[in-house]
CSV table of C-alpha atoms in Angstrom, one decimal:
chain,number,residue,atom,x,y,z
Z,122,MET,CA,-27.3,21.5,44.8
Z,123,VAL,CA,-24.1,23.0,43.3
Z,124,VAL,CA,-24.2,26.6,42.3
Z,125,LYS,CA,-21.5,27.9,39.9
Z,126,ALA,CA,-21.0,31.6,39.7
Z,127,ALA,CA,-21.1,33.3,36.3
Z,128,GLU,CA,-17.7,33.8,34.6
Z,129,VAL,CA,-16.3,35.4,31.5
Z,130,GLU,CA,-16.7,33.1,28.5
Z,131,CYS,CA,-13.4,31.5,27.4
Z,132,ARG,CA,-13.0,31.0,23.7
Z,133,GLY,CA,-11.5,27.9,22.2
Z,134,PRO,CA,-8.6,27.5,19.8
Z,135,LEU,CA,-8.8,29.2,16.4
Z,136,SER,CA,-8.3,26.9,13.4
Z,137,ARG,CA,-6.7,27.9,10.1
Z,138,SER,CA,-10.0,28.4,8.3
Z,139,GLY,CA,-11.1,31.0,10.9
Z,140,VAL,CA,-13.6,28.8,12.7
Z,141,ARG,CA,-13.1,28.9,16.5
Z,142,GLN,CA,-13.5,25.6,18.3
Z,143,PRO,CA,-15.6,25.2,21.4
Z,144,PRO,CA,-13.8,25.8,24.7
Z,145,ILE,CA,-12.7,22.9,27.0
Z,146,ARG,CA,-13.2,23.9,30.6
Z,147,ALA,CA,-12.6,21.8,33.7
Z,148,TYR,CA,-15.5,21.6,36.2
Z,149,MET,CA,-14.7,22.3,39.9
Z,150,ASP,CA,-17.1,22.3,42.8
Z,151,ASP,CA,-16.9,23.7,46.5
Z,152,LEU,CA,-15.2,20.5,47.8
Z,153,THR,CA,-12.3,20.6,45.4
Z,154,VAL,CA,-9.0,21.7,47.1
Z,155,THR,CA,-6.4,23.3,45.0
Z,156,THR,CA,-2.7,23.2,45.8
Z,157,SER,CA,0.6,23.8,44.1
Z,158,VAL,CA,4.0,22.1,44.1
Z,159,PRO,CA,7.4,23.5,43.2
Z,160,GLY,CA,8.6,22.9,39.6
Z,161,CYS,CA,10.4,19.6,38.9
Z,162,ARG,CA,12.1,18.1,35.9
Z,163,ASN,CA,10.8,14.8,34.5
Z,164,ARG,CA,14.0,13.5,33.0
Z,165,ASN,CA,12.3,10.4,31.5
Z,166,SER,CA,9.7,12.4,29.6
Z,167,ILE,CA,12.1,15.1,28.4
Z,168,ASP,CA,15.0,12.8,27.4
Z,169,HIS,CA,13.0,9.8,26.0
Z,170,GLY,CA,9.6,11.4,25.3
Z,171,ALA,CA,6.1,10.3,26.3
Z,172,THR,CA,3.8,8.0,24.4
Z,173,SER,CA,0.1,8.5,24.2
Z,174,GLN,CA,-2.3,6.3,22.1
Z,175,GLY,CA,0.7,5.0,20.1
Z,176,LYS,CA,2.1,8.4,19.3
Z,177,LEU,CA,5.5,9.6,20.7
Z,178,PHE,CA,5.8,13.2,21.9
Z,179,ASP,CA,9.3,14.6,22.7
Z,180,SER,CA,10.6,18.1,23.6
Z,181,SER,CA,10.7,19.2,20.0
Z,182,LEU,CA,7.0,18.4,19.4
Z,183,LYS,CA,7.9,17.2,15.9
Z,184,ASP,CA,7.4,13.9,14.1
Z,185,THR,CA,10.9,13.6,12.7
Z,186,ALA,CA,12.4,11.5,15.5
Z,187,ALA,CA,9.2,9.4,15.7
Z,188,ILE,CA,9.3,8.6,12.0
Z,189,GLN,CA,12.9,7.6,12.2
Z,190,LYS,CA,12.1,5.3,15.1
Z,191,SER,CA,9.2,3.8,13.1
Z,192,MET,CA,11.6,3.1,10.2
Z,193,GLU,CA,14.0,1.4,12.6
Z,194,GLU,CA,11.3,-0.7,14.1
Z,195,LEU,CA,10.1,-1.8,10.6
Z,196,GLY,CA,13.6,-2.8,9.7
Z,197,GLY,CA,14.0,-4.7,12.9
Z,198,TRP,CA,10.7,-6.6,12.5
Z,199,VAL,CA,11.5,-7.6,8.9
Z,200,THR,CA,15.1,-8.5,9.8
Z,201,LYS,CA,13.9,-10.7,12.7
Z,202,VAL,CA,11.5,-12.5,10.4
Z,203,ASP,CA,14.2,-12.9,7.7
Z,204,LYS,CA,16.7,-14.4,10.2
Z,205,SER,CA,14.1,-16.9,11.6
Z,206,GLY,CA,14.3,-20.5,10.5
Z,207,LEU,CA,10.9,-20.5,8.8
Z,208,LEU,CA,10.3,-21.1,5.1
Z,209,GLY,CA,10.1,-18.1,2.8
Z,210,ARG,CA,6.4,-18.4,2.1
Z,211,PHE,CA,5.7,-18.4,5.9
Z,212,LYS,CA,7.8,-15.3,6.2
Z,213,ALA,CA,5.7,-13.6,3.5
Z,214,TRP,CA,2.5,-14.6,5.3
Z,215,ILE,CA,3.8,-13.0,8.5
Z,216,TYR,CA,4.5,-9.8,6.7
Z,217,GLN,CA,1.0,-9.7,5.1
Z,218,TYR,CA,-1.0,-10.4,8.3
Z,219,SER,CA,1.3,-9.3,11.1
Z,220,ILE,CA,3.8,-6.7,10.0
Z,221,LEU,CA,1.7,-4.7,7.6
Z,222,PRO,CA,-1.2,-4.0,10.0
Z,223,ARG,CA,1.3,-3.0,12.7
Z,224,VAL,CA,3.3,-0.6,10.6
Z,225,LEU,CA,0.2,1.2,9.2
Z,226,TRP,CA,-0.7,2.8,12.6
Z,227,PRO,CA,2.5,4.8,13.0
Z,228,LEU,CA,2.2,5.9,9.4
Z,229,LEU,CA,-1.3,7.3,10.1
Z,230,VAL,CA,-0.7,9.1,13.4
Z,231,TYR,CA,2.4,10.9,12.2
Z,232,ALA,CA,2.8,13.3,9.3
Z,233,VAL,CA,4.7,10.8,7.1
Z,234,PRO,CA,5.4,11.9,3.5
Z,235,VAL,CA,4.5,9.5,0.8
Z,236,THR,CA,8.1,9.3,-0.3
Z,237,THR,CA,9.1,7.7,3.0
Z,238,VAL,CA,6.3,5.2,2.6
Z,239,GLU,CA,7.6,4.3,-0.9
Z,240,SER,CA,11.0,3.7,0.5
Z,241,PHE,CA,9.4,1.3,3.1
Z,242,GLU,CA,7.7,-0.5,0.2
Z,243,ARG,CA,10.9,-0.9,-1.8
Z,244,LYS,CA,12.6,-2.5,1.2
Z,245,ILE,CA,9.7,-4.8,1.8
Z,246,SER,CA,9.6,-5.8,-1.9
Z,247,SER,CA,13.2,-6.9,-1.8
Z,248,PHE,CA,12.5,-9.1,1.1
Z,249,LEU,CA,9.4,-10.6,-0.5
Z,250,ARG,CA,11.3,-11.4,-3.7
Z,251,ARG,CA,14.0,-13.1,-1.6
Z,252,TRP,CA,11.5,-15.1,0.5
Z,253,LEU,CA,9.5,-16.3,-2.5
Z,254,GLY,CA,12.6,-17.2,-4.5
Z,255,LEU,CA,11.6,-14.8,-7.3
Z,256,PRO,CA,14.2,-13.0,-9.5
Z,257,CYS,CA,15.7,-9.9,-8.1
Z,258,SER,CA,14.9,-8.1,-11.4
Z,259,LEU,CA,11.2,-8.6,-11.0
Z,260,ASN,CA,9.4,-5.2,-10.8
Z,261,SER,CA,7.6,-4.3,-7.6
Z,262,ALA,CA,4.5,-3.4,-9.6
Z,263,VAL,CA,4.1,-7.1,-10.4
Z,264,LEU,CA,3.8,-8.1,-6.7
Z,265,TYR,CA,1.0,-5.8,-5.7
Z,266,ARG,CA,-1.1,-5.3,-8.8
Z,267,THR,CA,-4.8,-6.4,-8.7
Z,268,SER,CA,-5.5,-6.4,-12.5
Z,269,ASN,CA,-2.5,-8.4,-13.8
Z,270,THR,CA,-2.9,-11.6,-15.8
Z,271,LEU,CA,-1.3,-13.3,-12.8
Z,272,GLN,CA,-2.3,-11.8,-9.4
Z,273,LEU,CA,-0.4,-12.4,-6.1
Z,274,PRO,CA,-2.1,-12.1,-2.7
Z,275,PHE,CA,0.0,-9.2,-1.4
Z,276,SER,CA,-1.0,-5.7,-0.4
Z,277,GLY,CA,1.2,-2.7,-1.2
Z,278,LEU,CA,2.1,-0.5,1.6
Z,279,THR,CA,1.8,2.7,-0.5
Z,280,GLU,CA,-1.7,1.7,-1.6
Z,281,GLU,CA,-2.9,1.0,1.9
Z,282,PHE,CA,-1.4,4.2,3.1
Z,283,LYS,CA,-3.1,6.3,0.4
Z,284,VAL,CA,-6.5,4.6,1.1
Z,285,ALA,CA,-6.2,5.2,4.8
Z,286,ARG,CA,-5.2,8.9,4.3
Z,287,THR,CA,-8.1,9.3,1.9
Z,288,ARG,CA,-10.5,7.9,4.5
Z,289,GLU,CA,-9.1,10.3,7.1
Z,290,ALA,CA,-9.7,13.3,4.8
Z,291,LEU,CA,-13.2,12.2,4.2
Z,292,GLN,CA,-13.9,11.8,7.9
Z,293,TYR,CA,-12.8,15.4,8.5
Z,294,ARG,CA,-14.6,16.9,5.5
Z,295,ASP,CA,-17.9,14.9,5.9
Z,296,SER,CA,-18.1,15.1,9.7
Z,297,ARG,CA,-21.5,15.7,11.3
Z,298,ASP,CA,-20.0,18.2,13.6
Z,299,CYS,CA,-20.0,21.5,11.8
Z,300,LYS,CA,-17.0,22.7,13.8
Z,301,VAL,CA,-14.9,19.8,12.5
Z,302,SER,CA,-16.2,19.9,8.9
Z,303,SER,CA,-15.6,23.7,8.6
Z,304,ALA,CA,-12.3,23.8,10.4
Z,305,GLY,CA,-10.3,23.0,7.2
Z,306,ILE,CA,-8.1,20.3,8.7
Z,307,GLU,CA,-5.4,19.3,6.2
Z,308,VAL,CA,-4.0,15.8,6.1
Z,309,LYS,CA,-0.3,16.2,5.8
Z,310,THR,CA,1.2,13.6,3.3
Z,311,GLY,CA,4.1,15.6,1.8
Z,312,ARG,CA,4.3,17.5,-1.5
Z,313,LYS,CA,4.2,14.5,-3.9
Z,314,TRP,CA,0.7,13.3,-3.1
Z,315,LYS,CA,-2.2,15.2,-1.4
Z,316,ALA,CA,-5.1,13.4,0.2
Z,317,GLU,CA,-7.6,16.2,-0.5
Z,318,LYS,CA,-6.5,16.2,-4.2
Z,319,ALA,CA,-7.0,12.5,-4.4
Z,320,VAL,CA,-10.6,12.9,-3.0
Z,321,GLU,CA,-11.4,15.5,-5.7
Z,322,VAL,CA,-10.0,13.2,-8.4
Z,323,ALA,CA,-12.0,10.2,-7.1
Z,324,GLU,CA,-15.2,12.3,-7.1
Z,325,SER,CA,-14.6,13.5,-10.7
Z,326,ARG,CA,-14.0,9.8,-11.8
Z,327,LEU,CA,-17.3,8.8,-10.2
Z,328,ARG,CA,-19.1,11.7,-11.9
Z,329,GLN,CA,-17.6,10.7,-15.2
Z,330,LYS,CA,-18.7,7.1,-14.7
Z,331,ALA,CA,-22.2,8.3,-13.9
Z,332,LEU,CA,-22.3,10.2,-17.2
Z,333,CYS,CA,-21.1,7.1,-19.2
Z,334,GLY,CA,-23.9,5.1,-17.6
Z,335,ALA,CA,-24.0,1.2,-17.6
Z,336,VAL,CA,-21.1,-0.3,-19.5
Z,337,ALA,CA,-21.0,-4.0,-20.5
Z,338,THR,CA,-17.9,-5.9,-19.5
Z,339,GLY,CA,-16.9,-8.8,-21.7
Z,340,ARG,CA,-19.8,-10.9,-22.9
Z,341,THR,CA,-22.0,-10.0,-20.0
Z,342,GLY,CA,-25.2,-8.0,-20.7
Z,343,LEU,CA,-26.1,-4.6,-19.4
Z,344,GLY,CA,-26.9,-4.5,-15.7
Z,345,TYR,CA,-25.3,-7.9,-14.9
Z,346,PHE,CA,-23.0,-6.2,-12.4
Z,347,PRO,CA,-25.2,-3.7,-10.5
Z,348,LYS,CA,-23.4,-0.5,-9.4
Z,349,THR,CA,-24.5,2.2,-7.1
Z,350,LYS,CA,-24.4,5.8,-8.5
Z,351,VAL,CA,-22.5,8.4,-6.6
Z,352,SER,CA,-25.6,10.6,-6.6
Z,353,HIS,CA,-27.6,8.0,-4.8
Z,354,ALA,CA,-24.9,7.0,-2.2
Z,355,TRP,CA,-24.6,8.7,1.2
Z,356,GLY,CA,-22.5,8.2,4.3
Z,357,LYS,CA,-20.4,5.1,4.5
Z,358,GLU,CA,-21.5,3.9,1.1
Z,359,ARG,CA,-20.3,7.1,-0.6
Z,360,ASN,CA,-17.0,6.9,1.3
Z,361,HIS,CA,-16.5,3.3,0.2
Z,362,LEU,CA,-17.0,4.3,-3.4
Z,363,LEU,CA,-14.5,7.1,-3.1
Z,364,GLN,CA,-11.9,4.7,-1.5
Z,365,GLU,CA,-12.4,2.2,-4.3
Z,366,GLU,CA,-11.8,4.9,-6.9
Z,367,GLY,CA,-8.6,5.9,-5.0
Z,368,GLN,CA,-7.4,2.3,-5.3
Z,369,ALA,CA,-8.3,2.3,-9.0
Z,370,GLY,CA,-6.1,5.4,-9.4
Z,371,VAL,CA,-3.2,3.7,-7.8
Z,372,GLU,CA,-3.7,0.7,-10.0
Z,373,GLU,CA,-3.7,2.9,-13.1
Z,374,GLU,CA,-0.3,4.2,-12.0
Z,375,ARG,CA,1.0,0.7,-11.8
Z,376,VAL,CA,-0.4,-0.1,-15.2
Z,377,GLY,CA,1.5,2.9,-16.6
Z,378,ARG,CA,4.7,1.6,-15.2
Z,379,ALA,CA,4.0,-1.9,-16.5
Z,380,VAL,CA,3.4,-0.7,-20.0
Z,381,GLY,CA,6.8,1.0,-19.9
Z,382,LEU,CA,8.5,-2.3,-19.2
Z,383,ARG,CA,9.4,-3.9,-22.6
Z,384,GLN,CA,10.0,-7.4,-21.2
Z,385,GLN,CA,8.0,-7.8,-18.0
Z,386,GLY,CA,5.1,-5.8,-19.4
Z,387,ALA,CA,4.7,-7.9,-22.5
Z,388,TRP,CA,1.6,-9.5,-21.0
Z,389,LYS,CA,-0.3,-6.2,-21.7
Z,390,ARG,CA,-0.2,-7.1,-25.4
Z,391,TRP,CA,-1.7,-10.6,-24.9
Z,392,GLU,CA,-5.2,-11.1,-26.2
Z,393,SER,CA,-7.9,-13.5,-24.9
Z,394,THR,CA,-5.9,-14.4,-21.8
Z,395,LEU,CA,-7.7,-15.5,-18.7
Z,396,GLN,CA,-6.7,-14.0,-15.4
Z,397,ARG,CA,-5.4,-16.2,-12.6
Z,398,LYS,CA,-5.2,-15.5,-8.9
Z,399,VAL,CA,-2.5,-17.1,-6.8
Z,400,THR,CA,-4.1,-17.7,-3.4
Z,401,TRP,CA,-2.4,-18.5,-0.1
Z,402,SER,CA,-3.5,-22.1,-0.4
Z,403,ASN,CA,-1.4,-22.3,-3.6
Z,404,ILE,CA,1.6,-20.7,-2.0
Z,405,MET,CA,1.4,-23.0,1.1
Z,406,GLN,CA,1.3,-26.2,-0.9
Z,407,ALA,CA,4.4,-28.4,-1.2
Z,408,ASP,CA,4.7,-27.8,-5.0
Z,409,PHE,CA,5.3,-24.1,-4.6
Z,410,HIS,CA,8.1,-24.3,-7.1
Z,411,ARG,CA,5.4,-24.5,-9.8
Z,412,VAL,CA,3.9,-21.1,-8.7
Z,413,ARG,CA,7.5,-19.7,-8.7
Z,414,PHE,CA,8.1,-20.9,-12.2
Z,415,LEU,CA,4.6,-19.6,-13.3
Z,416,VAL,CA,5.4,-16.1,-12.0
Z,417,ALA,CA,8.8,-16.0,-13.6
Z,418,ALA,CA,7.5,-17.4,-16.9
Z,419,VAL,CA,4.6,-14.9,-17.2
Z,420,TYR,CA,6.8,-11.9,-16.6
Z,421,ASP,CA,9.7,-13.3,-18.7
Z,422,ALA,CA,12.2,-13.4,-15.8
Z,423,LEU,CA,13.5,-17.0,-16.1
Z,424,PRO,CA,17.3,-17.5,-16.4
Z,425,ASN,CA,17.2,-18.5,-20.1
Z,426,PRO,CA,20.2,-17.6,-22.4
Z,427,ALA,CA,18.6,-14.5,-23.7
Z,428,ASN,CA,17.9,-13.0,-20.3
Z,429,LEU,CA,21.3,-14.0,-18.9
Z,430,HIS,CA,22.9,-12.3,-21.9
Z,431,ALA,CA,20.8,-9.1,-21.3
Z,432,ARG,CA,22.0,-9.1,-17.7
Z,433,GLY,CA,25.7,-9.5,-18.7
Z,434,LYS,CA,26.0,-13.0,-17.2
Z,435,SER,CA,26.3,-14.9,-20.6
Z,436,GLU,CA,28.4,-14.2,-23.6
Z,437,THR,CA,25.9,-15.2,-26.3
Z,438,PRO,CA,22.0,-15.1,-26.3
Z,439,THR,CA,21.8,-18.2,-28.5
Z,440,CYS,CA,20.5,-21.6,-27.4
Z,441,SER,CA,23.1,-24.3,-26.8
Z,442,LEU,CA,21.1,-26.8,-28.9
Z,443,CYS,CA,20.1,-24.7,-31.8
Z,444,SER,CA,21.1,-21.5,-33.6
Z,445,GLY,CA,18.0,-19.6,-32.5
Z,446,ARG,CA,17.8,-17.0,-29.8
Z,447,GLY,CA,17.5,-18.7,-26.4
Z,448,SER,CA,14.2,-17.1,-25.3
Z,449,LEU,CA,11.4,-18.8,-23.4
Z,450,MET,CA,9.3,-19.5,-26.5
Z,451,VAL,CA,12.2,-21.2,-28.2
Z,452,ALA,CA,12.8,-23.4,-25.2
Z,453,ILE,CA,9.2,-24.4,-24.9
Z,454,ALA,CA,8.5,-24.8,-28.6
Z,455,GLY,CA,11.6,-26.6,-29.9
Z,456,ALA,CA,14.0,-27.4,-27.1
Z,457,THR,CA,11.9,-30.4,-26.0
Z,458,THR,CA,12.3,-32.3,-29.2
Z,459,ARG,CA,16.0,-31.4,-29.5
Z,460,TYR,CA,16.6,-32.6,-25.9
Z,461,SER,CA,14.9,-35.9,-26.7
Z,462,LYS,CA,17.0,-36.3,-29.9
Z,463,GLN,CA,20.2,-35.6,-28.0
Z,464,TRP,CA,19.2,-38.1,-25.4
Z,465,LEU,CA,18.5,-40.8,-28.1
Z,466,ARG,CA,21.9,-40.2,-29.7
Z,467,ALA,CA,23.6,-40.6,-26.3
């Protein structure tokens, strides 16, 4: 039997909300021998830092150097994939299923602001456009949107970051441990976007949907798509609903940007248009040039005379075979017959 003498109670750390956490005390019995050694300098840990569970700790105890290192690693991964001899569509697949999951972890363990994540996404978008052979002028909102007329199978880094940070805030707030839920832990994401504010907005959106009730979509009847009310959801199901609303908020921001685009956002004014999803099987087929033409045609980014004139690469926007403006509609509607007549004259 081990007998431990009574000692003065040691209090744990005090959180910002005023709640004191439970103490963490090491246990020591009669057979434990304590000793001491002279102080020594661990040059490797001080100069290069120490890594624990994927997080780098240096002498400054700040995340600035670690975030900079993560940016360099991301640039190195994308550059290595870009310089490989693979086809562009295979490079895009490597990003989606290899680079994206790896880069999400350092973005979660460090206090990375959302502006840094957006700069990551802009860099990745430029590589994706190059790998897929898409025009450089194609807006990044086209690549990652999930409610477009034409949807591509890519996930946005900013969207994944916001969803993961929202999930982290929900874990702290809805924890079963009262010490954790009442500690007031703040998820640091910079000043532009706050995870706690996003959770409040998602909850208000769900309450507004509950007030509206069942809404019919298209020609389907009421109740065709069953939905769980937020008042009846608990635990993981409630968190899943909040994360979906967070994604819907990001999607609405992209819709706002697409509406502001006069040319590439013209699909918002189309009526009775069916949505089409481009899957990885479509991208991996040999006739991928058809998918490339489809994306450029839907968002009006083809190198026709009108677009070339708008970019300053052509003197006149008129068609070479007719006096009309050389847009995509003119080329599809009338240029076919004119080309055939010109071929017959030749």
